mmCIF file of C-alpha atoms in Angstrom:
data_model
loop_
_atom_site.group_PDB
_atom_site.id
_atom_site.type_symbol
_atom_site.label_atom_id
_atom_site.label_comp_id
_atom_site.label_asym_id
_atom_site.label_seq_id
_atom_site.Cartn_x
_atom_site.Cartn_y
_atom_site.Cartn_z
ATOM 1 C CA MET A 148 -116.748 -65.242 70.065
ATOM 2 C CA SER A 149 -115.838 -63.658 66.743
ATOM 3 C CA ARG A 150 -114.984 -59.964 66.859
ATOM 4 C CA SER A 151 -115.486 -59.222 63.208
ATOM 5 C CA ALA A 152 -117.722 -57.032 61.094
ATOM 6 C CA SER A 153 -118.619 -56.295 57.502
ATOM 7 C CA ILE A 154 -120.086 -52.872 56.720
ATOM 8 C CA GLU A 155 -121.289 -51.387 53.445
ATOM 9 C CA ARG A 156 -121.881 -47.661 53.075
ATOM 10 C CA ASN A 157 -123.269 -46.288 49.843
ATOM 11 C CA THR A 158 -123.918 -42.628 49.096
ATOM 12 C CA LEU A 159 -124.049 -40.538 45.940
ATOM 13 C CA GLU A 160 -120.370 -39.680 46.589
ATOM 14 C CA THR A 161 -118.863 -42.990 47.719
ATOM 15 C CA GLN A 162 -119.463 -46.724 47.810
ATOM 16 C CA ILE A 163 -117.417 -48.406 50.533
ATOM 17 C CA THR A 164 -117.116 -51.906 51.975
ATOM 18 C CA VAL A 165 -115.076 -52.575 55.124
ATOM 19 C CA LYS A 166 -114.458 -56.063 56.485
ATOM 20 C CA LEU A 167 -112.420 -56.437 59.640
ATOM 21 C CA ASN A 168 -111.367 -58.989 62.216
ATOM 22 C CA LEU A 169 -110.095 -57.512 65.478
ATOM 23 C CA ASP A 170 -108.345 -60.789 66.331
ATOM 24 C CA GLY A 171 -106.506 -61.164 63.064
ATOM 25 C CA GLN A 172 -102.926 -61.521 61.875
ATOM 26 C CA GLY A 173 -102.429 -57.977 60.615
ATOM 27 C CA ASP A 174 -103.390 -58.692 57.013
ATOM 28 C CA GLY A 175 -104.464 -55.697 54.949
ATOM 29 C CA LYS A 176 -106.096 -55.588 51.513
ATOM 30 C CA PHE A 177 -107.006 -52.181 50.114
ATOM 31 C CA ASN A 178 -108.506 -50.869 46.909
ATOM 32 C CA THR A 179 -109.537 -47.267 47.545
ATOM 33 C CA GLY A 180 -107.929 -45.156 44.849
ATOM 34 C CA VAL A 181 -106.062 -43.235 47.572
ATOM 35 C CA PRO A 182 -102.624 -44.894 47.702
ATOM 36 C CA PHE A 183 -101.091 -42.937 50.571
ATOM 37 C CA LEU A 184 -104.084 -43.628 52.823
ATOM 38 C CA GLU A 185 -103.816 -47.317 51.895
ATOM 39 C CA HIS A 186 -100.171 -47.221 53.026
ATOM 40 C CA MET A 187 -101.301 -45.730 56.353
ATOM 41 C CA LEU A 188 -104.166 -48.218 56.809
ATOM 42 C CA ASP A 189 -101.700 -51.038 56.203
ATOM 43 C CA GLN A 190 -99.770 -49.733 59.227
ATOM 44 C CA VAL A 191 -102.951 -49.907 61.334
ATOM 45 C CA ALA A 192 -103.597 -53.498 60.249
ATOM 46 C CA ARG A 193 -100.007 -54.637 60.763
ATOM 47 C CA HIS A 194 -99.377 -52.950 64.102
ATOM 48 C CA GLY A 195 -102.884 -53.517 65.446
ATOM 49 C CA LEU A 196 -102.951 -57.195 64.402
ATOM 50 C CA ILE A 197 -106.268 -56.407 62.751
ATOM 51 C CA ASP A 198 -107.282 -57.982 59.448
ATOM 52 C CA LEU A 199 -108.654 -55.253 57.185
ATOM 53 C CA ASP A 200 -110.219 -55.615 53.744
ATOM 54 C CA ILE A 201 -111.374 -52.254 52.371
ATOM 55 C CA VAL A 202 -112.801 -51.443 48.958
ATOM 56 C CA ALA A 203 -113.874 -47.913 48.096
ATOM 57 C CA LYS A 204 -115.082 -46.152 44.986
ATOM 58 C CA GLY A 205 -115.420 -42.414 45.396
ATOM 59 C CA ASP A 206 -115.643 -39.171 43.483
ATOM 60 C CA LEU A 207 -111.871 -38.847 43.166
ATOM 61 C CA HIS A 208 -112.320 -36.806 39.992
ATOM 62 C CA ILE A 209 -113.308 -33.978 42.384
ATOM 63 C CA ASP A 210 -110.789 -34.726 45.143
ATOM 64 C CA ALA A 211 -110.158 -37.304 47.868
ATOM 65 C CA HIS A 212 -112.138 -35.533 50.618
ATOM 66 C CA HIS A 213 -115.380 -37.535 50.457
ATOM 67 C CA THR A 214 -113.579 -40.843 50.017
ATOM 68 C CA VAL A 215 -111.220 -40.309 52.954
ATOM 69 C CA GLU A 216 -113.925 -38.985 55.293
ATOM 70 C CA ASP A 217 -116.333 -41.783 54.389
ATOM 71 C CA LEU A 218 -113.596 -44.385 54.869
ATOM 72 C CA GLY A 219 -113.162 -43.083 58.413
ATOM 73 C CA ILE A 220 -116.924 -43.263 58.986
ATOM 74 C CA THR A 221 -117.266 -46.807 57.614
ATOM 75 C CA LEU A 222 -114.198 -48.073 59.463
ATOM 76 C CA GLY A 223 -115.609 -46.571 62.670
ATOM 77 C CA GLN A 224 -118.938 -48.325 62.108
ATOM 78 C CA ALA A 225 -117.112 -51.624 61.595
ATOM 79 C CA PHE A 226 -115.120 -51.189 64.817
ATOM 80 C CA ASP A 227 -118.275 -50.326 66.752
ATOM 81 C CA GLU A 228 -120.006 -53.472 65.525
ATOM 82 C CA ALA A 229 -117.011 -55.781 66.010
ATOM 83 C CA VAL A 230 -116.246 -54.577 69.554
ATOM 84 C CA GLY A 231 -119.800 -55.309 70.704
ATOM 85 C CA ASP A 232 -120.634 -54.697 74.365
ATOM 86 C CA LYS A 233 -116.940 -54.188 75.324
ATOM 87 C CA LYS A 234 -117.054 -56.769 78.100
ATOM 88 C CA GLY A 235 -113.597 -57.777 79.264
ATOM 89 C CA ILE A 236 -111.541 -55.413 77.087
ATOM 90 C CA ARG A 237 -108.846 -53.157 78.493
ATOM 91 C CA ARG A 238 -110.768 -50.159 77.062
ATOM 92 C CA TYR A 239 -107.781 -47.794 77.128
ATOM 93 C CA GLY A 240 -104.788 -48.030 74.837
ATOM 94 C CA HIS A 241 -101.762 -45.868 74.160
ATOM 95 C CA ALA A 242 -98.607 -46.027 72.088
ATOM 96 C CA TYR A 243 -95.537 -43.960 71.304
ATOM 97 C CA VAL A 244 -93.930 -44.621 67.923
ATOM 98 C CA PRO A 245 -90.715 -43.077 66.541
ATOM 99 C CA LEU A 246 -89.551 -42.940 62.945
ATOM 100 C CA ASP A 247 -86.212 -41.206 62.518
ATOM 101 C CA GLU A 248 -86.764 -37.616 63.750
ATOM 102 C CA ALA A 249 -90.531 -37.999 64.269
ATOM 103 C CA LEU A 250 -92.221 -39.190 67.467
ATOM 104 C CA SER A 251 -95.984 -39.473 67.898
ATOM 105 C CA ARG A 252 -98.304 -40.547 70.706
ATOM 106 C CA VAL A 253 -101.841 -41.878 70.303
ATOM 107 C CA VAL A 254 -104.226 -42.572 73.198
ATOM 108 C CA VAL A 255 -107.644 -44.178 72.702
ATOM 109 C CA ASP A 256 -110.580 -44.830 75.030
ATOM 110 C CA PHE A 257 -113.466 -47.057 73.935
ATOM 111 C CA SER A 258 -115.665 -44.846 76.092
ATOM 112 C CA GLY A 259 -118.850 -44.752 74.042
ATOM 113 C CA ARG A 260 -118.283 -40.989 73.702
ATOM 114 C CA PRO A 261 -116.846 -39.629 70.456
ATOM 115 C CA GLY A 262 -114.086 -37.074 70.817
ATOM 116 C CA LEU A 263 -111.002 -36.137 68.835
ATOM 117 C CA GLU A 264 -108.027 -34.024 69.877
ATOM 118 C CA MET A 265 -105.439 -33.783 67.109
ATOM 119 C CA PRO A 266 -103.226 -30.694 67.401
ATOM 120 C CA VAL A 267 -100.749 -31.954 64.803
ATOM 121 C CA ASP A 268 -98.778 -29.425 62.795
ATOM 122 C CA PHE A 269 -97.696 -30.960 59.506
ATOM 123 C CA LYS A 270 -94.755 -29.128 57.974
ATOM 124 C CA ARG A 271 -96.251 -29.176 54.492
ATOM 125 C CA SER A 272 -99.760 -29.405 53.093
ATOM 126 C CA MET A 273 -99.291 -32.343 50.737
ATOM 127 C CA ILE A 274 -97.587 -35.735 50.999
ATOM 128 C CA GLY A 275 -97.253 -36.760 47.385
ATOM 129 C CA GLY A 276 -100.788 -36.198 46.130
ATOM 130 C CA PHE A 277 -102.418 -36.520 49.561
ATOM 131 C CA ASP A 278 -103.786 -33.423 51.341
ATOM 132 C CA VAL A 279 -102.759 -33.685 55.014
ATOM 133 C CA ASP A 280 -105.971 -31.875 56.093
ATOM 134 C CA LEU A 281 -107.777 -35.109 55.248
ATOM 135 C CA PHE A 282 -106.148 -36.957 58.146
ATOM 136 C CA HIS A 283 -108.319 -34.954 60.535
ATOM 137 C CA GLU A 284 -111.413 -35.720 58.438
ATOM 138 C CA PHE A 285 -110.571 -39.428 58.509
ATOM 139 C CA PHE A 286 -110.087 -39.563 62.279
ATOM 140 C CA GLN A 287 -113.160 -37.376 62.948
ATOM 141 C CA GLY A 288 -115.299 -39.777 60.922
ATOM 142 C CA PHE A 289 -113.748 -42.715 62.766
ATOM 143 C CA VAL A 290 -114.310 -41.409 66.308
ATOM 144 C CA ASN A 291 -117.872 -40.298 65.587
ATOM 145 C CA HIS A 292 -118.880 -43.783 64.485
ATOM 146 C CA ALA A 293 -116.586 -46.005 66.568
ATOM 147 C CA GLN A 294 -117.748 -44.034 69.640
ATOM 148 C CA VAL A 295 -114.214 -43.563 70.950
ATOM 149 C CA THR A 296 -112.185 -40.739 72.447
ATOM 150 C CA LEU A 297 -108.930 -40.299 70.556
ATOM 151 C CA HIS A 298 -105.940 -38.072 71.325
ATOM 152 C CA ILE A 299 -103.250 -37.772 68.653
ATOM 153 C CA ASP A 300 -100.052 -35.803 69.274
ATOM 154 C CA CYS A 301 -96.868 -35.432 67.294
ATOM 155 C CA ILE A 302 -94.282 -34.733 69.961
ATOM 156 C CA ARG A 303 -91.621 -33.838 67.405
ATOM 157 C CA GLY A 304 -90.983 -34.232 63.711
ATOM 158 C CA SER A 305 -90.139 -32.339 60.556
ATOM 159 C CA ASN A 306 -90.823 -34.814 57.761
ATOM 160 C CA ALA A 307 -94.573 -34.957 57.007
ATOM 161 C CA HIS A 308 -94.417 -38.559 55.775
ATOM 162 C CA HIS A 309 -92.652 -39.639 58.971
ATOM 163 C CA ILE A 310 -95.183 -37.770 61.122
ATOM 164 C CA ALA A 311 -98.130 -39.417 59.366
ATOM 165 C CA GLU A 312 -96.578 -42.857 59.559
ATOM 166 C CA THR A 313 -95.804 -42.592 63.275
ATOM 167 C CA ILE A 314 -99.397 -41.487 63.907
ATOM 168 C CA PHE A 315 -100.939 -44.432 62.077
ATOM 169 C CA LYS A 316 -98.529 -46.978 63.557
ATOM 170 C CA ALA A 317 -99.256 -45.634 67.039
ATOM 171 C CA PHE A 318 -102.986 -45.670 66.268
ATOM 172 C CA GLY A 319 -102.778 -49.366 65.381
ATOM 173 C CA ARG A 320 -100.804 -50.215 68.503
ATOM 174 C CA ALA A 321 -103.111 -48.193 70.765
ATOM 175 C CA LEU A 322 -106.135 -49.985 69.288
ATOM 176 C CA ARG A 323 -104.439 -53.331 69.861
ATOM 177 C CA MET A 324 -103.834 -52.525 73.531
ATOM 178 C CA ALA A 325 -107.346 -51.177 74.153
ATOM 179 C CA LEU A 326 -109.045 -54.161 72.524
ATOM 180 C CA GLU A 327 -107.005 -56.832 74.323
ATOM 181 C CA GLU A 328 -108.752 -58.990 76.871
ATOM 182 C CA ASP A 329 -108.045 -57.890 80.440
ATOM 183 C CA PRO A 330 -107.946 -61.121 82.495
ATOM 184 C CA GLY A 331 -108.504 -59.189 85.721
ATOM 185 C CA LEU A 332 -111.912 -58.004 84.534
ATOM 186 C CA GLN A 333 -113.190 -61.570 84.119
ATOM 187 C CA GLY A 334 -115.525 -60.447 81.337
ATOM 188 C CA ALA A 335 -116.931 -57.400 83.155
ATOM 189 C CA ILE A 336 -117.604 -54.015 81.550
ATOM 190 C CA PRO A 337 -114.550 -51.773 82.207
ATOM 191 C CA SER A 338 -116.573 -48.937 83.759
ATOM 192 C CA THR A 339 -118.065 -48.118 87.156
ATOM 193 C CA LYS A 340 -121.262 -47.213 85.277
ATOM 194 C CA GLY A 341 -121.694 -50.831 84.187
ATOM 195 C CA SER A 342 -122.023 -49.890 80.509
ATOM 196 C CA LEU A 343 -120.087 -48.088 77.801
#
């Protein structure tokens, strides 16, 4: 069964198309106008073994806020569709990723309940031209529409680029773990409730 999705989201602020394959090779193609976010999404694709093809046109003449938030929303919608009924998946995933002095941990639960905890203290407000406040907006949009609980912690780090990169690499690896087939479940829903 194919675990893929193609989602279009069009508003007065953004026009976004996300295509993904959860059982891919880690191939990423991005055309969003937000280069640093593309670099981060490439980490998710590569480390999550998820094929991602994302095209976005947004009101970048104002700033990147709407584009980044709406990318999170659309990506979340695509994950929700591709994952389907969640039968047989591990459901929970976690990863620790270091990069030089930085170490981050990401834990995800495909619970059907959106929730984000992200007490990350970036040491500066901008990475190149990217406003680090937008990371929270991206992940909030994602969890609300993927229907997942997501905990993101930077355990240590001083370089904002390193912190961001460890977060997105860990996010990809946590997704990969959570979405893997659990042979012990034999196709059952991973919940005592019988549904997620």
